[in-house]
PDB file of C-alpha atoms in Angstrom:
ATOM      1  CA  GLY Z   1      -4.484  26.758  10.453  1.00 54.00           C
ATOM      2  CA  ALA Z   2      -3.683  28.785   7.370  1.00 79.00           C
ATOM      3  CA  GLY Z   3      -2.892  26.969   4.189  1.00 91.00           C
ATOM      4  CA  VAL Z   4      -0.654  27.958   1.312  1.00 95.00           C
ATOM      5  CA  SER Z   5      -1.531  31.473   0.215  1.00 95.00           C
ATOM      6  CA  GLN Z   6      -0.924  32.818  -3.283  1.00 96.00           C
ATOM      7  CA  SER Z   7      -1.339  36.338  -4.571  1.00 97.00           C
ATOM      8  CA  PRO Z   8      -2.734  37.745  -6.680  1.00 97.00           C
ATOM      9  CA  SER Z   9      -5.466  35.224  -7.449  1.00 95.00           C
ATOM     10  CA  ASN Z  10      -5.833  36.674 -10.939  1.00 97.00           C
ATOM     11  CA  LYS Z  11      -3.439  38.761 -13.017  1.00 97.00           C
ATOM     12  CA  VAL Z  12      -3.949  40.201 -16.468  1.00 98.00           C
ATOM     13  CA  THR Z  13      -0.876  41.710 -18.058  1.00 97.00           C
ATOM     14  CA  GLU Z  14       0.186  43.029 -21.426  1.00 97.00           C
ATOM     15  CA  LYS Z  15       2.611  41.080 -23.552  1.00 97.00           C
ATOM     16  CA  GLY Z  16       6.164  42.160 -22.819  1.00 97.00           C
ATOM     17  CA  LYS Z  17       5.545  43.280 -19.254  1.00 98.00           C
ATOM     18  CA  ASP Z  18       7.142  41.639 -16.207  1.00 98.00           C
ATOM     19  CA  VAL Z  19       5.015  39.979 -13.511  1.00 98.00           C
ATOM     20  CA  GLU Z  20       5.666  38.769  -9.985  1.00 98.00           C
ATOM     21  CA  LEU Z  21       3.658  36.021  -8.351  1.00 98.00           C
ATOM     22  CA  ARG Z  22       3.840  35.493  -4.604  1.00 97.00           C
ATOM     23  CA  CYS Z  23       3.550  32.365  -2.481  1.00 97.00           C
ATOM     24  CA  ASP Z  24       3.281  32.212   1.304  1.00 96.00           C
ATOM     25  CA  PRO Z  25       3.846  28.591   2.347  1.00 95.00           C
ATOM     26  CA  ILE Z  26       2.505  26.938   5.455  1.00 93.00           C
ATOM     27  CA  SER Z  27       4.604  28.043   8.425  1.00 91.00           C
ATOM     28  CA  GLY Z  28       7.437  25.634   9.167  1.00 88.00           C
ATOM     29  CA  HIS Z  29       7.308  23.829   5.828  1.00 90.00           C
ATOM     30  CA  THR Z  30      10.810  23.398   4.472  1.00 88.00           C
ATOM     31  CA  ALA Z  31      10.001  22.494   0.862  1.00 90.00           C
ATOM     32  CA  LEU Z  32       8.314  24.769  -1.668  1.00 92.00           C
ATOM     33  CA  TYR Z  33       7.294  23.983  -5.238  1.00 92.00           C
ATOM     34  CA  TRP Z  34       6.085  25.990  -8.211  1.00 95.00           C
ATOM     35  CA  TYR Z  35       4.035  24.382 -10.959  1.00 94.00           C
ATOM     36  CA  ARG Z  36       2.250  25.652 -14.046  1.00 95.00           C
ATOM     37  CA  GLN Z  37      -1.088  24.261 -15.166  1.00 93.00           C
ATOM     38  CA  SER Z  38      -2.197  25.026 -18.696  1.00 89.00           C
ATOM     39  CA  LEU Z  39      -5.500  23.962 -20.190  1.00 80.00           C
ATOM     40  CA  GLY Z  40      -5.276  20.293 -21.099  1.00 70.00           C
ATOM     41  CA  GLN Z  41      -1.575  20.093 -20.196  1.00 74.00           C
ATOM     42  CA  GLY Z  42      -1.573  18.780 -16.649  1.00 80.00           C
ATOM     43  CA  LEU Z  43       0.878  20.172 -14.118  1.00 89.00           C
ATOM     44  CA  GLU Z  44       4.307  21.210 -15.325  1.00 91.00           C
ATOM     45  CA  PHE Z  45       7.063  21.338 -12.706  1.00 90.00           C
ATOM     46  CA  LEU Z  46       8.936  24.650 -12.622  1.00 94.00           C
ATOM     47  CA  ILE Z  47      11.179  24.891  -9.558  1.00 93.00           C
ATOM     48  CA  TYR Z  48      11.669  23.251  -6.157  1.00 89.00           C
ATOM     49  CA  PHE Z  49      13.218  24.682  -2.988  1.00 91.00           C
ATOM     50  CA  GLN Z  50      14.228  22.413  -0.100  1.00 87.00           C
ATOM     51  CA  GLY Z  51      15.587  24.071   3.020  1.00 84.00           C
ATOM     52  CA  ASN Z  52      18.983  25.661   2.468  1.00 83.00           C
ATOM     53  CA  SER Z  53      19.883  23.433  -0.485  1.00 85.00           C
ATOM     54  CA  ALA Z  54      20.369  24.842  -3.959  1.00 88.00           C
ATOM     55  CA  PRO Z  55      16.982  24.936  -5.705  1.00 90.00           C
ATOM     56  CA  ASP Z  56      16.118  22.480  -8.459  1.00 89.00           C
ATOM     57  CA  LYS Z  57      15.489  24.829 -11.407  1.00 91.00           C
ATOM     58  CA  SER Z  58      15.349  22.104 -14.024  1.00 89.00           C
ATOM     59  CA  GLY Z  59      11.717  22.810 -14.911  1.00 91.00           C
ATOM     60  CA  LEU Z  60      11.994  26.511 -15.708  1.00 95.00           C
ATOM     61  CA  PRO Z  61      11.019  26.807 -19.403  1.00 94.00           C
ATOM     62  CA  SER Z  62      13.283  29.737 -20.283  1.00 95.00           C
ATOM     63  CA  ASP Z  63      15.604  32.328 -18.774  1.00 96.00           C
ATOM     64  CA  ARG Z  64      12.643  34.695 -18.573  1.00 98.00           C
ATOM     65  CA  PHE Z  65      11.501  32.708 -15.557  1.00 98.00           C
ATOM     66  CA  SER Z  66      13.146  32.981 -12.151  1.00 97.00           C
ATOM     67  CA  ALA Z  67      12.180  32.373  -8.544  1.00 97.00           C
ATOM     68  CA  GLU Z  68      13.468  33.317  -5.142  1.00 95.00           C
ATOM     69  CA  ARG Z  69      12.706  32.133  -1.673  1.00 94.00           C
ATOM     70  CA  THR Z  70      13.642  34.611   1.028  1.00 86.00           C
ATOM     71  CA  GLY Z  71      14.419  33.493   4.561  1.00 82.00           C
ATOM     72  CA  GLY Z  72      13.207  29.997   3.842  1.00 78.00           C
ATOM     73  CA  SER Z  73       9.630  31.215   3.716  1.00 90.00           C
ATOM     74  CA  VAL Z  74       7.940  33.452   1.123  1.00 95.00           C
ATOM     75  CA  SER Z  75       8.687  32.793  -2.527  1.00 97.00           C
ATOM     76  CA  THR Z  76       8.321  34.995  -5.585  1.00 97.00           C
ATOM     77  CA  LEU Z  77       8.101  33.698  -9.146  1.00 98.00           C
ATOM     78  CA  THR Z  78       9.082  36.342 -11.691  1.00 98.00           C
ATOM     79  CA  ILE Z  79       8.305  36.170 -15.392  1.00 98.00           C
ATOM     80  CA  GLN Z  80      10.058  38.776 -17.513  1.00 98.00           C
ATOM     81  CA  ARG Z  81       8.859  39.991 -20.901  1.00 98.00           C
ATOM     82  CA  THR Z  82       5.697  37.916 -20.706  1.00 98.00           C
ATOM     83  CA  GLN Z  83       4.425  36.092 -23.775  1.00 97.00           C
ATOM     84  CA  GLN Z  84       0.934  34.833 -24.559  1.00 96.00           C
ATOM     85  CA  GLU Z  85       2.068  31.244 -24.078  1.00 94.00           C
ATOM     86  CA  ASP Z  86       2.841  32.106 -20.438  1.00 96.00           C
ATOM     87  CA  SER Z  87      -0.906  32.307 -19.787  1.00 96.00           C
ATOM     88  CA  ALA Z  88      -1.707  29.563 -17.267  1.00 96.00           C
ATOM     89  CA  VAL Z  89      -2.523  28.913 -13.634  1.00 95.00           C
ATOM     90  CA  TYR Z  90       0.611  29.033 -11.519  1.00 97.00           C
ATOM     91  CA  LEU Z  91       0.405  26.775  -8.474  1.00 96.00           C
ATOM     92  CA  CYS Z  92       2.546  26.857  -5.372  1.00 96.00           C
ATOM     93  CA  ALA Z  93       2.829  24.045  -2.848  1.00 93.00           C
ATOM     94  CA  SER Z  94       4.731  23.467   0.366  1.00 92.00           C
ATOM     95  CA  SER Z  95       5.713  20.354   2.260  1.00 88.00           C
ATOM     96  CA  PRO Z  96       6.896  19.672   5.802  1.00 85.00           C
ATOM     97  CA  LYS Z  97      10.276  18.019   6.192  1.00 72.00           C
ATOM     98  CA  ASP Z  98       9.023  15.175   8.334  1.00 63.00           C
ATOM     99  CA  ARG Z  99       6.276  14.035   5.935  1.00 59.00           C
ATOM    100  CA  GLY Z 100       8.367  13.529   2.866  1.00 60.00           C
ATOM    101  CA  PRO Z 101       7.187  15.090  -0.347  1.00 65.00           C
ATOM    102  CA  GLU Z 102       3.473  15.251   0.530  1.00 79.00           C
ATOM    103  CA  ALA Z 103       2.580  18.678  -0.788  1.00 87.00           C
ATOM    104  CA  PHE Z 104      -0.137  21.118   0.193  1.00 91.00           C
ATOM    105  CA  PHE Z 105      -1.256  23.311  -2.682  1.00 93.00           C
ATOM    106  CA  GLY Z 106      -2.442  26.880  -2.832  1.00 94.00           C
ATOM    107  CA  GLN Z 107      -5.384  28.001  -4.959  1.00 93.00           C
ATOM    108  CA  GLY Z 108      -3.115  29.307  -7.677  1.00 95.00           C
ATOM    109  CA  THR Z 109      -2.643  32.533  -9.620  1.00 97.00           C
ATOM    110  CA  ARG Z 110      -4.391  32.693 -12.976  1.00 96.00           C
ATOM    111  CA  LEU Z 111      -2.144  34.650 -15.324  1.00 97.00           C
ATOM    112  CA  THR Z 112      -3.528  35.990 -18.573  1.00 97.00           C
ATOM    113  CA  VAL Z 113      -1.193  37.673 -21.036  1.00 97.00           C
ATOM    114  CA  VAL Z 114      -3.007  39.834 -23.591  1.00 97.00           C
TER     115      VAL Z 114
ATOM    116  CA  ALA T   1      14.669   9.916 -13.929  1.00 74.00           C
ATOM    117  CA  GLN T   2      11.109   9.636 -12.760  1.00 80.00           C
ATOM    118  CA  SER T   3       8.011   9.692 -14.930  1.00 88.00           C
ATOM    119  CA  VAL T   4       4.382   8.756 -14.644  1.00 93.00           C
ATOM    120  CA  THR T   5       1.837   7.741 -17.273  1.00 95.00           C
ATOM    121  CA  GLN T   6      -1.878   7.898 -16.736  1.00 96.00           C
ATOM    122  CA  LEU T   7      -3.323   5.502 -19.241  1.00 96.00           C
ATOM    123  CA  ASP T   8      -6.727   7.144 -19.682  1.00 95.00           C
ATOM    124  CA  SER T   9      -7.376  10.823 -20.208  1.00 94.00           C
ATOM    125  CA  HIS T  10     -11.095  10.391 -19.538  1.00 97.00           C
ATOM    126  CA  VAL T  11     -13.067   7.731 -17.653  1.00 98.00           C
ATOM    127  CA  SER T  12     -16.845   7.666 -17.430  1.00 98.00           C
ATOM    128  CA  VAL T  13     -18.755   5.460 -14.961  1.00 97.00           C
ATOM    129  CA  SER T  14     -22.287   5.218 -13.659  1.00 97.00           C
ATOM    130  CA  GLU T  15     -23.043   6.115 -10.062  1.00 97.00           C
ATOM    131  CA  GLY T  16     -22.682   3.064  -7.826  1.00 97.00           C
ATOM    132  CA  THR T  17     -20.301   1.202 -10.158  1.00 98.00           C
ATOM    133  CA  PRO T  18     -16.570   0.650  -9.523  1.00 98.00           C
ATOM    134  CA  VAL T  19     -13.912   3.173 -10.478  1.00 98.00           C
ATOM    135  CA  LEU T  20     -10.493   2.247 -11.886  1.00 98.00           C
ATOM    136  CA  LEU T  21      -7.978   4.950 -12.825  1.00 98.00           C
ATOM    137  CA  ARG T  22      -4.740   3.533 -14.180  1.00 98.00           C
ATOM    138  CA  CYS T  23      -1.224   4.786 -13.538  1.00 97.00           C
ATOM    139  CA  ASN T  24       2.181   3.412 -14.460  1.00 97.00           C
ATOM    140  CA  TYR T  25       5.410   4.893 -13.206  1.00 94.00           C
ATOM    141  CA  SER T  26       9.081   4.809 -14.000  1.00 90.00           C
ATOM    142  CA  SER T  27      11.689   5.474 -11.350  1.00 82.00           C
ATOM    143  CA  SER T  28      15.368   4.747 -10.870  1.00 76.00           C
ATOM    144  CA  TYR T  29      14.913   4.948  -7.124  1.00 77.00           C
ATOM    145  CA  SER T  30      12.430   3.666  -4.578  1.00 78.00           C
ATOM    146  CA  PRO T  31       9.560   5.949  -5.410  1.00 83.00           C
ATOM    147  CA  SER T  32       6.979   7.713  -3.345  1.00 87.00           C
ATOM    148  CA  LEU T  33       3.653   7.715  -5.167  1.00 91.00           C
ATOM    149  CA  PHE T  34       0.576   9.844  -4.705  1.00 93.00           C
ATOM    150  CA  TRP T  35      -2.868  10.460  -6.073  1.00 96.00           C
ATOM    151  CA  TYR T  36      -4.245  14.008  -6.019  1.00 95.00           C
ATOM    152  CA  VAL T  37      -7.749  15.147  -6.926  1.00 95.00           C
ATOM    153  CA  GLN T  38      -8.810  18.488  -8.365  1.00 93.00           C
ATOM    154  CA  HIS T  39     -12.471  19.399  -8.352  1.00 91.00           C
ATOM    155  CA  PRO T  40     -13.641  22.118 -10.756  1.00 85.00           C
ATOM    156  CA  ASN T  41     -12.394  25.535  -9.647  1.00 78.00           C
ATOM    157  CA  LYS T  42     -10.872  24.020  -6.520  1.00 83.00           C
ATOM    158  CA  GLY T  43      -7.317  23.423  -5.362  1.00 85.00           C
ATOM    159  CA  LEU T  44      -5.438  20.141  -5.501  1.00 91.00           C
ATOM    160  CA  GLN T  45      -6.119  17.784  -2.621  1.00 92.00           C
ATOM    161  CA  LEU T  46      -4.114  14.735  -1.594  1.00 92.00           C
ATOM    162  CA  LEU T  47      -6.153  11.521  -1.845  1.00 95.00           C
ATOM    163  CA  LEU T  48      -3.532   9.019  -0.710  1.00 93.00           C
ATOM    164  CA  LYS T  49       0.186   8.292  -0.694  1.00 90.00           C
ATOM    165  CA  TYR T  50       2.559   5.329  -0.856  1.00 89.00           C
ATOM    166  CA  THR T  51       5.963   5.710   0.825  1.00 81.00           C
ATOM    167  CA  SER T  52       7.361   2.133   1.033  1.00 75.00           C
ATOM    168  CA  ALA T  53       5.133   0.863   3.818  1.00 75.00           C
ATOM    169  CA  ALA T  54       2.035  -1.234   3.072  1.00 83.00           C
ATOM    170  CA  THR T  55       1.498  -1.799  -0.638  1.00 88.00           C
ATOM    171  CA  LEU T  56      -2.274  -1.337  -0.363  1.00 93.00           C
ATOM    172  CA  VAL T  57      -2.934   2.256   0.563  1.00 94.00           C
ATOM    173  CA  LYS T  58      -6.264   3.600   1.728  1.00 94.00           C
ATOM    174  CA  GLY T  59      -7.150   7.218   1.211  1.00 94.00           C
ATOM    175  CA  ILE T  60      -9.995   9.605   1.742  1.00 93.00           C
ATOM    176  CA  ASN T  61     -13.540   9.223   0.396  1.00 93.00           C
ATOM    177  CA  GLY T  62     -13.252   5.441   0.015  1.00 96.00           C
ATOM    178  CA  PHE T  63     -10.430   5.459  -2.532  1.00 97.00           C
ATOM    179  CA  GLU T  64      -7.504   3.074  -2.386  1.00 97.00           C
ATOM    180  CA  ALA T  65      -4.484   2.219  -4.506  1.00 97.00           C
ATOM    181  CA  GLU T  66      -2.150  -0.742  -4.725  1.00 94.00           C
ATOM    182  CA  PHE T  67       1.575  -0.412  -5.361  1.00 93.00           C
ATOM    183  CA  LYS T  68       2.750  -3.238  -7.652  1.00 93.00           C
ATOM    184  CA  LYS T  69       6.480  -3.082  -8.165  1.00 90.00           C
ATOM    185  CA  SER T  70       6.558  -5.948 -10.680  1.00 91.00           C
ATOM    186  CA  GLU T  71       4.067  -4.114 -12.883  1.00 93.00           C
ATOM    187  CA  THR T  72       5.317  -0.591 -12.031  1.00 93.00           C
ATOM    188  CA  SER T  73       1.701   0.357 -11.427  1.00 95.00           C
ATOM    189  CA  PHE T  74      -0.236   2.356  -8.860  1.00 96.00           C
ATOM    190  CA  HIS T  75      -3.862   2.149  -9.974  1.00 97.00           C
ATOM    191  CA  LEU T  76      -6.582   4.030  -8.066  1.00 98.00           C
ATOM    192  CA  THR T  77      -9.829   2.249  -7.269  1.00 98.00           C
ATOM    193  CA  LYS T  78     -13.125   2.808  -5.511  1.00 98.00           C
ATOM    194  CA  PRO T  79     -15.825   0.142  -5.129  1.00 97.00           C
ATOM    195  CA  SER T  80     -18.774   2.439  -5.761  1.00 97.00           C
ATOM    196  CA  ALA T  81     -18.688   5.806  -7.514  1.00 97.00           C
ATOM    197  CA  HIS T  82     -20.555   8.805  -6.171  1.00 96.00           C
ATOM    198  CA  MET T  83     -21.584  11.878  -8.115  1.00 96.00           C
ATOM    199  CA  SER T  84     -19.245  13.963  -5.962  1.00 95.00           C
ATOM    200  CA  ASP T  85     -16.273  11.938  -7.243  1.00 97.00           C
ATOM    201  CA  ALA T  86     -16.470  13.704 -10.607  1.00 97.00           C
ATOM    202  CA  ALA T  87     -13.146  15.541 -10.859  1.00 96.00           C
ATOM    203  CA  GLU T  88      -9.687  15.328 -12.384  1.00 95.00           C
ATOM    204  CA  TYR T  89      -7.250  12.892 -10.799  1.00 97.00           C
ATOM    205  CA  PHE T  90      -3.477  13.097 -10.966  1.00 96.00           C
ATOM    206  CA  CYS T  91      -0.962  10.335 -10.322  1.00 96.00           C
ATOM    207  CA  VAL T  92       2.319  11.684  -8.960  1.00 93.00           C
ATOM    208  CA  VAL T  93       5.783  10.203  -8.420  1.00 90.00           C
ATOM    209  CA  SER T  94       8.624  11.513  -6.315  1.00 84.00           C
ATOM    210  CA  ARG T  95      12.147  10.342  -5.749  1.00 69.00           C
ATOM    211  CA  GLY T  96      11.899   8.717  -2.334  1.00 59.00           C
ATOM    212  CA  SER T  97      11.340  11.107   0.524  1.00 55.00           C
ATOM    213  CA  GLN T  98      12.930  14.065  -1.200  1.00 60.00           C
ATOM    214  CA  GLY T  99      12.816  15.693  -4.542  1.00 68.00           C
ATOM    215  CA  ASN T 100      10.244  17.296  -6.722  1.00 77.00           C
ATOM    216  CA  LEU T 101       6.869  15.849  -7.633  1.00 84.00           C
ATOM    217  CA  ILE T 102       6.288  14.687 -11.199  1.00 87.00           C
ATOM    218  CA  PHE T 103       2.635  14.776 -12.220  1.00 90.00           C
ATOM    219  CA  GLY T 104       0.846  12.660 -14.779  1.00 93.00           C
ATOM    220  CA  LYS T 105      -1.336  14.428 -17.336  1.00 92.00           C
ATOM    221  CA  GLY T 106      -4.468  13.658 -15.370  1.00 94.00           C
ATOM    222  CA  THR T 107      -7.600  11.552 -15.800  1.00 96.00           C
ATOM    223  CA  LYS T 108     -10.949  13.253 -15.877  1.00 95.00           C
ATOM    224  CA  LEU T 109     -13.577  11.160 -14.120  1.00 97.00           C
ATOM    225  CA  SER T 110     -17.214  11.638 -15.085  1.00 97.00           C
ATOM    226  CA  VAL T 111     -19.994  10.030 -13.048  1.00 97.00           C
ATOM    227  CA  LYS T 112     -23.377   9.491 -14.679  1.00 96.00           C
ATOM    228  CA  PRO T 113     -26.561   9.303 -12.604  1.00 94.00           C
TER     229      PRO T 113
END
């Protein structure tokens, strides 16, 4: 079956522009995560959606970052007024309710801010 | 709060020798613990998971990990390294069966012929 799909796979944007990154989770998965992976920094948690509960936004680094999950499925991560330090690989993962927090990751979106 | 510390940023072994990647965790709750692997230019793949059942957990590709509550450790081992094991490995903790996943900073495993 299809895995977690992220688009675009690569995005180059100018400093100050807004970007939207999309994640299509595995069908039926109730949990969805966004992470950021910078060179040599490991994975940084950004935001976590679980079913109809309020999302855990505790990892968002600034108010320029926001995320939505529509209809319990597709999620969009928006970065406003991008800065060079936002350059990273943004990873999305989803998890089925009945298997706890075991997460299945997408291939990521590589964002480069120039 | 949950946190995880991977004690080595880089481990180098010879092919055919044992692998030990060390991980210590901190959790206020009964944790779920995971090891993920990331091969160069590939996505993250789950190696194994501990969710309060057997303390010795077997995963894919011959890897296993032992949950030791008294030592707050979840070290990853493999009896004999293969060249294809060269990758970055992440130890991950979660609050029980719910909640977000907290990743360690990763350990890069190199395997010499």
